[in-house]
PDB file of C-alpha atoms in Angstrom:
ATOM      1  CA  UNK F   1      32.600  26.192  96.287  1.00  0.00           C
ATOM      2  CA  UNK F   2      33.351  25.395  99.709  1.00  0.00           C
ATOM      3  CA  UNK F   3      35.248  22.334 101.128  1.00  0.00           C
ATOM      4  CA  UNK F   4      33.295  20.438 103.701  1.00  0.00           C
ATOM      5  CA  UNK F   5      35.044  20.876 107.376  1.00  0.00           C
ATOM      6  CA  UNK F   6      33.377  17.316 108.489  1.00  0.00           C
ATOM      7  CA  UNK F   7      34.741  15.169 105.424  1.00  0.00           C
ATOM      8  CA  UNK F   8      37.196  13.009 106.706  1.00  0.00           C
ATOM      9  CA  UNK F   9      39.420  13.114 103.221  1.00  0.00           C
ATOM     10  CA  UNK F  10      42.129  16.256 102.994  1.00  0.00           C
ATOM     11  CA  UNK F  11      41.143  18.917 100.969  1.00  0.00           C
ATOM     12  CA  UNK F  12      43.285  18.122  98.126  1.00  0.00           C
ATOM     13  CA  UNK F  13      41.138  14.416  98.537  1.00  0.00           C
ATOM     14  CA  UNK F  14      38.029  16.690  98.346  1.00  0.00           C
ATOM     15  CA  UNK F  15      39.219  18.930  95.385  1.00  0.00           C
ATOM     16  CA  UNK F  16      39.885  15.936  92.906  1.00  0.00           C
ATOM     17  CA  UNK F  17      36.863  14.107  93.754  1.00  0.00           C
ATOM     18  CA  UNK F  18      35.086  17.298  92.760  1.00  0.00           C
ATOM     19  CA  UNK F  19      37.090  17.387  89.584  1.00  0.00           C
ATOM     20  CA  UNK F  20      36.937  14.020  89.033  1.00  0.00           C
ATOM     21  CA  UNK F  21      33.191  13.831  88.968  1.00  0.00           C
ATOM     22  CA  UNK F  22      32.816  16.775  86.533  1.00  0.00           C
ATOM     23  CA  UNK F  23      35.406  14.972  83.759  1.00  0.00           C
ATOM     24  CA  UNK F  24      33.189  11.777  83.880  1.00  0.00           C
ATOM     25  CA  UNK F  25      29.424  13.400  83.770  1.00  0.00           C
ATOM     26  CA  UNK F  26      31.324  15.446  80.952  1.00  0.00           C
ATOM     27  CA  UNK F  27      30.825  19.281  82.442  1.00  0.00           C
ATOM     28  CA  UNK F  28      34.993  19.101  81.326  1.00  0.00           C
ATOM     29  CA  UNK F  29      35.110  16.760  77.982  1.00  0.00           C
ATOM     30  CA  UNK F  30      38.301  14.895  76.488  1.00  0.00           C
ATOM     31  CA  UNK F  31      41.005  17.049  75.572  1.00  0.00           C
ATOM     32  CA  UNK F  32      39.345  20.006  76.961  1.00  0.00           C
ATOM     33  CA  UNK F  33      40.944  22.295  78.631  1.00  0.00           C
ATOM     34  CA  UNK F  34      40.992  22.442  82.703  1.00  0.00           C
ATOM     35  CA  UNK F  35      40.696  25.886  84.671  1.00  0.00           C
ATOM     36  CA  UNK F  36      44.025  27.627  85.484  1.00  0.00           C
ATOM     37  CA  UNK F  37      45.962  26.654  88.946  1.00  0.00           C
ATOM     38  CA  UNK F  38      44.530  30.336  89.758  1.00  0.00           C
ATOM     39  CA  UNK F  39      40.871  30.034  88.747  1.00  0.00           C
ATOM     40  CA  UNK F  40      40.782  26.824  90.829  1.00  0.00           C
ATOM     41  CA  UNK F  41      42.701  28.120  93.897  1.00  0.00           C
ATOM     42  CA  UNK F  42      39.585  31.381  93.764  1.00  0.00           C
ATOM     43  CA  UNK F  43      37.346  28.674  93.550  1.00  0.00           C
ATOM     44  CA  UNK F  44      37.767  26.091  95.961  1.00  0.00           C
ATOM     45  CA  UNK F  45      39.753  29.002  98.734  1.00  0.00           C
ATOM     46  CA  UNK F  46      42.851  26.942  98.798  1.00  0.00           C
ATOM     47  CA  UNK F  47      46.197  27.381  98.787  1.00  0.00           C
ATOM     48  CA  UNK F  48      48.261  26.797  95.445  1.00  0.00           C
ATOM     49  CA  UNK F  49      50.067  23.350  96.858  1.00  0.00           C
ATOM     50  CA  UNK F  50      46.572  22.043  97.346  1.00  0.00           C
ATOM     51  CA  UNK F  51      45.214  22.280  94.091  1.00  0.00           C
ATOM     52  CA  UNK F  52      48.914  21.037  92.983  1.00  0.00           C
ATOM     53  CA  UNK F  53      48.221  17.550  95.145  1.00  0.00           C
ATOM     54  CA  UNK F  54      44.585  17.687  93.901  1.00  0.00           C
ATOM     55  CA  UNK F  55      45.204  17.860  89.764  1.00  0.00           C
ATOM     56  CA  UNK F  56      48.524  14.717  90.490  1.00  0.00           C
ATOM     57  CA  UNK F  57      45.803  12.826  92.068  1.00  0.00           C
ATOM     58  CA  UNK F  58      44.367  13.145  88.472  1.00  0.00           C
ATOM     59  CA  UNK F  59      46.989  12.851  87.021  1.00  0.00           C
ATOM     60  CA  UNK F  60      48.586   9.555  88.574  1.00  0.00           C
ATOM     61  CA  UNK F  61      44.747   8.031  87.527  1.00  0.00           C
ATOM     62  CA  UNK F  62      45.490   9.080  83.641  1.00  0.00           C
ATOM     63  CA  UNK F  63      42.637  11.543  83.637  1.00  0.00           C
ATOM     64  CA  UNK F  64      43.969  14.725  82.852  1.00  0.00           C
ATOM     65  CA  UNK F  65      47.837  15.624  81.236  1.00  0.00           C
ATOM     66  CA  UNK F  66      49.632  18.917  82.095  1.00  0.00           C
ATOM     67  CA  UNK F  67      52.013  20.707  78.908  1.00  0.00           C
ATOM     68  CA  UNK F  68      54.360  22.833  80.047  1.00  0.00           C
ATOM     69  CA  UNK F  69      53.449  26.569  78.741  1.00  0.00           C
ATOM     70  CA  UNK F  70      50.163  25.072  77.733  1.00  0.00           C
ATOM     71  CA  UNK F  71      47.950  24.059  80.695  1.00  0.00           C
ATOM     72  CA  UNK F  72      45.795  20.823  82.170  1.00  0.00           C
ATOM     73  CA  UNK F  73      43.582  18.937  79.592  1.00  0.00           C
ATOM     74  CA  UNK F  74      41.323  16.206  80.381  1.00  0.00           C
ATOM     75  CA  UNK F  75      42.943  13.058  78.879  1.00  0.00           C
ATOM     76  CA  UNK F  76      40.994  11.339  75.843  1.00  0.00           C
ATOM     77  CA  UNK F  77      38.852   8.148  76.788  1.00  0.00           C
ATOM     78  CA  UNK F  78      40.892   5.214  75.326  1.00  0.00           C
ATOM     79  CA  UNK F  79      37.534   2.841  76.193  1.00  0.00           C
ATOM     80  CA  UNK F  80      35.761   4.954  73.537  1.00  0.00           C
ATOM     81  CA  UNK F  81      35.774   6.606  70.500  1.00  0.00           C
ATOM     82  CA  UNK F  82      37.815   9.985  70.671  1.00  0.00           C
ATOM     83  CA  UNK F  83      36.571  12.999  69.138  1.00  0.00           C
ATOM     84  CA  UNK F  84      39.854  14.627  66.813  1.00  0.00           C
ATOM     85  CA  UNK F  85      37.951  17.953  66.521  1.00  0.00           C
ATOM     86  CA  UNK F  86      38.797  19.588  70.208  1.00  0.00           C
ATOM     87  CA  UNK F  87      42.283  17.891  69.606  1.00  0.00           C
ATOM     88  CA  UNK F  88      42.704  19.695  66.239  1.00  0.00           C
ATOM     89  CA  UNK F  89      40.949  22.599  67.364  1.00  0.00           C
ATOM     90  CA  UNK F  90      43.899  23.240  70.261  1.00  0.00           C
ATOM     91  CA  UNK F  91      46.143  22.487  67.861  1.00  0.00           C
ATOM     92  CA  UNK F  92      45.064  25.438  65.725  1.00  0.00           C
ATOM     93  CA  UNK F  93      46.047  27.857  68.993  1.00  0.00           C
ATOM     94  CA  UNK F  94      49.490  27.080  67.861  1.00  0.00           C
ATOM     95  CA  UNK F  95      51.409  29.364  65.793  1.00  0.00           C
ATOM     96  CA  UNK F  96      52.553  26.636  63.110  1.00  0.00           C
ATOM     97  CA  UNK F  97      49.940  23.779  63.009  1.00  0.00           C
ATOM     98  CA  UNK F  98      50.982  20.837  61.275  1.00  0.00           C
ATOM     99  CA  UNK F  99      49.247  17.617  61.130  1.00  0.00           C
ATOM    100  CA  UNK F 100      50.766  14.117  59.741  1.00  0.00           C
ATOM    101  CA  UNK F 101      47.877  12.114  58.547  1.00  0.00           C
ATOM    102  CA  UNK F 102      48.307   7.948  57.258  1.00  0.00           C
ATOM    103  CA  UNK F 103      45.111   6.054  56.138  1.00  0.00           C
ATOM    104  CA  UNK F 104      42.717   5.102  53.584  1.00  0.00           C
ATOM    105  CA  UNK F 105      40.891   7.674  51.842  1.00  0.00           C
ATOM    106  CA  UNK F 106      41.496  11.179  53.350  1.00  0.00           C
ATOM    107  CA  UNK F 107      37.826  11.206  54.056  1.00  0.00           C
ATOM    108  CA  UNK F 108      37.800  11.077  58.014  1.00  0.00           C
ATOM    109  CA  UNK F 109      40.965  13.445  58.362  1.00  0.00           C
ATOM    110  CA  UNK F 110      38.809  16.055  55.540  1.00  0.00           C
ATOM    111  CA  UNK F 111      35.672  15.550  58.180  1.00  0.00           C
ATOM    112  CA  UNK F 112      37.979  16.041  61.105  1.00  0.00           C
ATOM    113  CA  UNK F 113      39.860  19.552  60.264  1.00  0.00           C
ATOM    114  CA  UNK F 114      36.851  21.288  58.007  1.00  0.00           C
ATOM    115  CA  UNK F 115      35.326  23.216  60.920  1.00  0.00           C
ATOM    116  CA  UNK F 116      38.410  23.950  62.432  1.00  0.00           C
ATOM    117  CA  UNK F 117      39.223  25.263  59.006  1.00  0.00           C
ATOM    118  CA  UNK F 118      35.832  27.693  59.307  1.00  0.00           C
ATOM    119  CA  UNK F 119      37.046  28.864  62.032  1.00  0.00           C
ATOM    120  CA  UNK F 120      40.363  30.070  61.312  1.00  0.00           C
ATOM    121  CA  UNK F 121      38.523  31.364  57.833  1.00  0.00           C
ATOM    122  CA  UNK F 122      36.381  33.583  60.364  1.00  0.00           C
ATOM    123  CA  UNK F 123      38.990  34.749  62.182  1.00  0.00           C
ATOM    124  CA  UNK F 124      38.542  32.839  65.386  1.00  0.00           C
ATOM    125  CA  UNK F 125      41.614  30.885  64.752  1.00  0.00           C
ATOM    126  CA  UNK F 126      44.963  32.740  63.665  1.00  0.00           C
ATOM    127  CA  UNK F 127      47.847  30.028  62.743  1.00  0.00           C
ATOM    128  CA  UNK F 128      50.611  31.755  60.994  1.00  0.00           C
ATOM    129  CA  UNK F 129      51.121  28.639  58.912  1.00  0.00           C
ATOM    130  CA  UNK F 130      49.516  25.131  58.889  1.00  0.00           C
ATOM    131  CA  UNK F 131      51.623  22.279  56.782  1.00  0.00           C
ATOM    132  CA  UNK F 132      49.478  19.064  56.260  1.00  0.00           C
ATOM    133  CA  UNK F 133      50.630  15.755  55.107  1.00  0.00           C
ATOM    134  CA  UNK F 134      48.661  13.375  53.968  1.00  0.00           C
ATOM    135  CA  UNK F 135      49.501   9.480  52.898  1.00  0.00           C
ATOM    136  CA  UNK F 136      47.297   7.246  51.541  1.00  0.00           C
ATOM    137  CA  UNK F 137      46.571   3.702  49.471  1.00  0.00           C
ATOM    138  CA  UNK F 138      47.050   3.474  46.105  1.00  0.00           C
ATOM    139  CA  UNK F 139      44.489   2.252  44.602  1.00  0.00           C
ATOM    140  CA  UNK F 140      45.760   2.553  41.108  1.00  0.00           C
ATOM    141  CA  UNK F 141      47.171  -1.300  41.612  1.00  0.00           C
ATOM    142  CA  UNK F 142      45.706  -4.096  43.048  1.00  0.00           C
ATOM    143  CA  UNK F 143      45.693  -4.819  47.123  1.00  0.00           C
ATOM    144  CA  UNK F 144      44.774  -7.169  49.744  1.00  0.00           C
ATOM    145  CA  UNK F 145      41.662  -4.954  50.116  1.00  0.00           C
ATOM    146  CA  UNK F 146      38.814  -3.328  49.185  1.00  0.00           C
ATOM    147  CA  UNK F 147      38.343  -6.468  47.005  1.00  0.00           C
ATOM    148  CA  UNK F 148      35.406  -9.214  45.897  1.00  0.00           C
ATOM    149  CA  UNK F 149      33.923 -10.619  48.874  1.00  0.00           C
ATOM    150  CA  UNK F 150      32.689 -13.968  46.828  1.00  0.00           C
ATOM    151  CA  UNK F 151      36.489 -15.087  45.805  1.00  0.00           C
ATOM    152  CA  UNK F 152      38.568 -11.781  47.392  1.00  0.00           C
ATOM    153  CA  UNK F 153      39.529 -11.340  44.301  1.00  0.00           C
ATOM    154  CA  UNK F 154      40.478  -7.998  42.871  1.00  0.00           C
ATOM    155  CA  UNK F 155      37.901  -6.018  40.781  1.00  0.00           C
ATOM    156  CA  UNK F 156      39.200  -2.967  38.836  1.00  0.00           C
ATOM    157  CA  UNK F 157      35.265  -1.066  39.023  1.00  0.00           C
ATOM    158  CA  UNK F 158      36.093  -1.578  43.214  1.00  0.00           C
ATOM    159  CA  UNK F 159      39.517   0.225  43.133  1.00  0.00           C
ATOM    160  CA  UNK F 160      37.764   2.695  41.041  1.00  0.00           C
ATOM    161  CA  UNK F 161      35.163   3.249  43.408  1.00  0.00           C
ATOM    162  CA  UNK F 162      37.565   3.187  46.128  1.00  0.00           C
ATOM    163  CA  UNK F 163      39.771   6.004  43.546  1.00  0.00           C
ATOM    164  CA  UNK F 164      36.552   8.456  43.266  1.00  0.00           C
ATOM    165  CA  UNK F 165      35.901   8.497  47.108  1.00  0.00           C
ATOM    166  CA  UNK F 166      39.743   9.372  47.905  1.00  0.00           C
ATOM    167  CA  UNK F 167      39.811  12.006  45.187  1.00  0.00           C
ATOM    168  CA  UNK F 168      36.656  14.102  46.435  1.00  0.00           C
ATOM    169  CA  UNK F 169      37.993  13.716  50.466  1.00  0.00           C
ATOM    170  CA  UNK F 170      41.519  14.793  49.059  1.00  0.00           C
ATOM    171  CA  UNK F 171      40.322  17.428  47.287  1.00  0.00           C
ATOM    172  CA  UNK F 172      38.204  18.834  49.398  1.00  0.00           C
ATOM    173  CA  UNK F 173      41.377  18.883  52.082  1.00  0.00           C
ATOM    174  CA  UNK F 174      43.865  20.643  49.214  1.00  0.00           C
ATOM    175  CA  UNK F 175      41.083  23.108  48.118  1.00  0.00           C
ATOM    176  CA  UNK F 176      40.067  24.503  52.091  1.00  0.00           C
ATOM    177  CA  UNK F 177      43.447  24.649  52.894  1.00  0.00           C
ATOM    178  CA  UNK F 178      44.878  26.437  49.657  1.00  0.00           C
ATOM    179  CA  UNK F 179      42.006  29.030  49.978  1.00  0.00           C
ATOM    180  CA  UNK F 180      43.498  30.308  53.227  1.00  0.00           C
ATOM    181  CA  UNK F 181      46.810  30.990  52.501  1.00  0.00           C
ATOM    182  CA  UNK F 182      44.520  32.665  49.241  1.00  0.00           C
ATOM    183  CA  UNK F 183      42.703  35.181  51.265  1.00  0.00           C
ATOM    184  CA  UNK F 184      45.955  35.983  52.976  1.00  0.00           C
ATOM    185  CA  UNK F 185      44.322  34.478  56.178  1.00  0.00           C
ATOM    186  CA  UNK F 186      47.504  32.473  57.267  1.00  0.00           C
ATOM    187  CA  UNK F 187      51.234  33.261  55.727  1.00  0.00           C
ATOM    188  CA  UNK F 188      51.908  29.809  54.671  1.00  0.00           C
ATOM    189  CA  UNK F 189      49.164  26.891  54.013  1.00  0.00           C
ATOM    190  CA  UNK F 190      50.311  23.713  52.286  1.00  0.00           C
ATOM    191  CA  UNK F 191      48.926  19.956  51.801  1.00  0.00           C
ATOM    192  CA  UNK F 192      51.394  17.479  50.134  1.00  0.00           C
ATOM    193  CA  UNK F 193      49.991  14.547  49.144  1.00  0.00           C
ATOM    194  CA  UNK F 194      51.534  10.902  48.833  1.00  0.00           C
ATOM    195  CA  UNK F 195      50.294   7.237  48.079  1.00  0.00           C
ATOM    196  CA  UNK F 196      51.787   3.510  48.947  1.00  0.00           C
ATOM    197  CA  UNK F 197      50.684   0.373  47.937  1.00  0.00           C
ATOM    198  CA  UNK F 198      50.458  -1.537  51.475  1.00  0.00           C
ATOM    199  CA  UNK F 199      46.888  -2.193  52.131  1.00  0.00           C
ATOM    200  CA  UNK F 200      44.825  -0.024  54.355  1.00  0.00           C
ATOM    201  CA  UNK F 201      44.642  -1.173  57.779  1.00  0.00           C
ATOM    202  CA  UNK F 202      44.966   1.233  59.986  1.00  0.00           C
ATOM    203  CA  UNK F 203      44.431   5.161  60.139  1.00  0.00           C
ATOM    204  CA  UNK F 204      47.128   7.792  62.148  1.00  0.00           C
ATOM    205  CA  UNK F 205      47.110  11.064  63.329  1.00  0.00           C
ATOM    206  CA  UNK F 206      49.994  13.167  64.418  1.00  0.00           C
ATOM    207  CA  UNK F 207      48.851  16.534  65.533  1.00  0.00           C
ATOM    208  CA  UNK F 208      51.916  19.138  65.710  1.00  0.00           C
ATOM    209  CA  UNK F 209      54.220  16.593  66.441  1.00  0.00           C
ATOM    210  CA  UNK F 210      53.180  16.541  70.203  1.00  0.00           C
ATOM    211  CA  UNK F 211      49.699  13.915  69.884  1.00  0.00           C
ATOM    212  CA  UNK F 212      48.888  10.892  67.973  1.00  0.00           C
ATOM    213  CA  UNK F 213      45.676   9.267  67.528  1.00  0.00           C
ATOM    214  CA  UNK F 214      45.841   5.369  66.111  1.00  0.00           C
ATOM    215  CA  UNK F 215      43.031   3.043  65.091  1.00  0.00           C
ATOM    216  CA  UNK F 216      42.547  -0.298  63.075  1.00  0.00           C
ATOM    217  CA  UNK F 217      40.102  -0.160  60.522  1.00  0.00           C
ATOM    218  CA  UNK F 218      37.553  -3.027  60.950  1.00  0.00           C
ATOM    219  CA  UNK F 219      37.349  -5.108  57.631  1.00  0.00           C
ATOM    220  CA  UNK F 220      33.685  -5.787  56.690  1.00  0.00           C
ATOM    221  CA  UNK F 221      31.351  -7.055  53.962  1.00  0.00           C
ATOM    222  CA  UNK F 222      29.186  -4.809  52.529  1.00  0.00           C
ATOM    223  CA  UNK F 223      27.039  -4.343  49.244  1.00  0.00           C
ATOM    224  CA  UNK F 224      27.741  -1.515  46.636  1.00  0.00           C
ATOM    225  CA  UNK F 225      26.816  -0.821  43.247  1.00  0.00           C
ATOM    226  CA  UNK F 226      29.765  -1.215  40.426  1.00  0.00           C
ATOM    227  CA  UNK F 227      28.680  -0.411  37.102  1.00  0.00           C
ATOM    228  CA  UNK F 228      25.030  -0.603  38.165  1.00  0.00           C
ATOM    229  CA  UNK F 229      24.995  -3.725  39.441  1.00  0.00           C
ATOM    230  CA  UNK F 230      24.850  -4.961  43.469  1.00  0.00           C
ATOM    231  CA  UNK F 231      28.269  -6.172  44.541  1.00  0.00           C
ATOM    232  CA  UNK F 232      29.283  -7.433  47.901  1.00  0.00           C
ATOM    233  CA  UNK F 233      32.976  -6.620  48.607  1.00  0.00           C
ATOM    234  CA  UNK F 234      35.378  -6.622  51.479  1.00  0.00           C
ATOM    235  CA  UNK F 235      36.531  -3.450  52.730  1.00  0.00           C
ATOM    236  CA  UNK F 236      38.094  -1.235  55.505  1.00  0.00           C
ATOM    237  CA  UNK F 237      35.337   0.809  57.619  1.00  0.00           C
ATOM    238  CA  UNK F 238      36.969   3.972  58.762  1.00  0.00           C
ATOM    239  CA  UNK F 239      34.057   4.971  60.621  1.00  0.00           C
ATOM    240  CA  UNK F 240      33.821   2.323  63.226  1.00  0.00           C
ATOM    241  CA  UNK F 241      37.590   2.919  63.435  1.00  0.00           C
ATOM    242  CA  UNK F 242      38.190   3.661  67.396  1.00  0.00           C
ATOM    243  CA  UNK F 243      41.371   6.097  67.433  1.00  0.00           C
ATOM    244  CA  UNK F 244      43.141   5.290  70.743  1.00  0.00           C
ATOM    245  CA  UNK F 245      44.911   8.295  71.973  1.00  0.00           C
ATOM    246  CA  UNK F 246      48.537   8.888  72.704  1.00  0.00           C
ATOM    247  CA  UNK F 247      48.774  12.410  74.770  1.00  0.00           C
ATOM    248  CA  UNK F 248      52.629  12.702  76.633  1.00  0.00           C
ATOM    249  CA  UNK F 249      52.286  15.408  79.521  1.00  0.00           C
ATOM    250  CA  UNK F 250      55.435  16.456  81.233  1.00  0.00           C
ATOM    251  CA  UNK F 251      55.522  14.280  84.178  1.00  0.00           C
ATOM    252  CA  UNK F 252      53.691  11.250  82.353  1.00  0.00           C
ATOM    253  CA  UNK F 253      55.125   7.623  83.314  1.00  0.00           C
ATOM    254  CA  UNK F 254      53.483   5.994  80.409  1.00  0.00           C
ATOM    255  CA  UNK F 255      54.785   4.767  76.716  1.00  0.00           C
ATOM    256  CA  UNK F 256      52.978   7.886  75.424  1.00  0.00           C
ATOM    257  CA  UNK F 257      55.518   9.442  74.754  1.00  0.00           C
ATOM    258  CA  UNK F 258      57.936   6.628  72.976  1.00  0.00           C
ATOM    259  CA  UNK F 259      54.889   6.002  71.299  1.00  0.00           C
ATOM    260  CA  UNK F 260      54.390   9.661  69.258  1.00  0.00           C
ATOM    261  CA  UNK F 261      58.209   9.510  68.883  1.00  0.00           C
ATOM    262  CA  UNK F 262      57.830   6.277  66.627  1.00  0.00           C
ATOM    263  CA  UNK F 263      54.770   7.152  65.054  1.00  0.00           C
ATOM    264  CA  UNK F 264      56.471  10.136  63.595  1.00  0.00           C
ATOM    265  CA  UNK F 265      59.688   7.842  62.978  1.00  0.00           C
ATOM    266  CA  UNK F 266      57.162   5.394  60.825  1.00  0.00           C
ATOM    267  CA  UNK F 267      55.385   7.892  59.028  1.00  0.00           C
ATOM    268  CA  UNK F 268      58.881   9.478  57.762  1.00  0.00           C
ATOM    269  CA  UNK F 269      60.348   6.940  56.875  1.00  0.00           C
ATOM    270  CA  UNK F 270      56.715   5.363  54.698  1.00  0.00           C
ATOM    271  CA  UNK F 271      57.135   8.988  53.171  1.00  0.00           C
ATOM    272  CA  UNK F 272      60.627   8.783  52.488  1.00  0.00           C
ATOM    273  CA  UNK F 273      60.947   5.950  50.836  1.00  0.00           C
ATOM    274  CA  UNK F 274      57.841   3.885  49.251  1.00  0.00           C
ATOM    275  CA  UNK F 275      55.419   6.515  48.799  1.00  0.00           C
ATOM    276  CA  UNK F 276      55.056   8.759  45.775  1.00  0.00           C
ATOM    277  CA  UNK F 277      53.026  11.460  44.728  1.00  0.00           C
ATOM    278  CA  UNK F 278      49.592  11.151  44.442  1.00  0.00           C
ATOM    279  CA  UNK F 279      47.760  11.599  41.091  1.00  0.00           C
ATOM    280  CA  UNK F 280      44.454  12.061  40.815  1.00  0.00           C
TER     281      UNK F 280
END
């Protein structure tokens, strides 16, 4: 691509807008990866420096994050929801994954990781070891919610729904991992498992100690059927959960970074203290 002689903006002006336009029509899409300083200085017939001043253009308008060793990704869209799968996917490049996950049932983190899991069971992905932690409700006790939307009272048949859902997601996690380490396809594969009794109100991520994804679960009436009979209940809505993202890059002057240091501070100290191990 060549830089137009008769544009008034510098070339490193010229070279971001270019960039710039691909990451929003999504040619580059969050938390992909950009092309090297090299490819782009090949590309656009530029000097090093220039792309440099181009990609901190980007950078100072929180599009794109730079890890040292690593490269330039495009940063996730906080003003919509972020898709975990190219997050976990990179994640998987590393040597020793391990991912920290706090919510409800297990279900979205089982949905996130299962075709990153394909892939490393293919061959396409090589970890060496991948360490998952996983901490959810309890639901063998009585919360704040799921619960009776008519009085919000507690209702033993909803826990038990709620109990049934958690155990097939947590399962299903336990069981794909397990079976790698099985077929000899990584050294060292492990899920632990732990439950609280603080309601569920939010969901976490915290991908190899370097990203976290947070969202609120919305809490909504719906209608299910508990021993065969329509019931409306209250309860938390992990899929209309929007997971804000918290990337750190190595120049960034946001709270990203103080941000995935407490999130991993929280989550230790939840799994050091009040939670126990889950039974099915």
């Amino acid at each position: 691509m060549s830089l137009d002689p008769d544009d008034p903006r510098t070339p490193s002006q010229q070279i971001a807008a270019a960039l710039r336009a691909e990451i929003k029509t999504g040619k580059f899409a969050p938390g992909e990866k950009l092309p090297s300083q090299h490819e782009l200085v090949e590309r656009f017939s530029v000097a090093r420096e220039t792309i440099k001043a181009a990609l901190r253009k980007l950078q100072e308008e929180r599009l794109i994050v730079t890890r040292q060793g690593s490269g330039t990704f495009v940063r996730a869209n906080t003003e919509r929801p972020v898709g975990l799968r190219p997050h976990i996917e990179r994640a998987f490049e590393a040597t020793h994954v391990t991912i920290d996950f706090a919510g409800f049932s297990g279900e979205t983190l089982y949905n996130a990781i299962q075709e990153t899991l394909d892939k490393v069971r293919i061959g396409r992905l090589t970890p060496e070891s991948i360490r998952l932690r996983v901490m959810i409700s309890d639901m063998s006790a009585p919360a704040a919610i799921p619960c009776r939307a008519e009085d919000r009272a507690d209702d033993p048949g909803i826990r038990a729904r709620a109990q049934r859902i958690t155990d097939r997601s947590i399962h299903a996690v336990v069981d794909a991992v397990a079976e790698l380490a099985h077929l000899d396809l990584v050294k060292t594969a492990t899920t632990e498992v732990r439950v609280h009794r603080a309601a569920p109100l939010f969901k976490l991520f915290i991908i190899n100690d370097e990203e976290a994804f947070f969202g609120f679960y919305p809490v909504v009436e719906h209608t299910v059927n508990i021993d065969g009979k329509p019931l409306a209940i209250y309860d938390a809505m992990g899929k209309d959960a929007i997971l804000f993202p918290f990337t750190p890059s190595d120049d960034d002057s946001s709270n990203d970074g103080l941000y995935v240091e407490q999130a991993r501070a929280w989550f230790d100290s939840m799994w050091n203290t009040i939670a126990r191990e889950y039974v099915s």
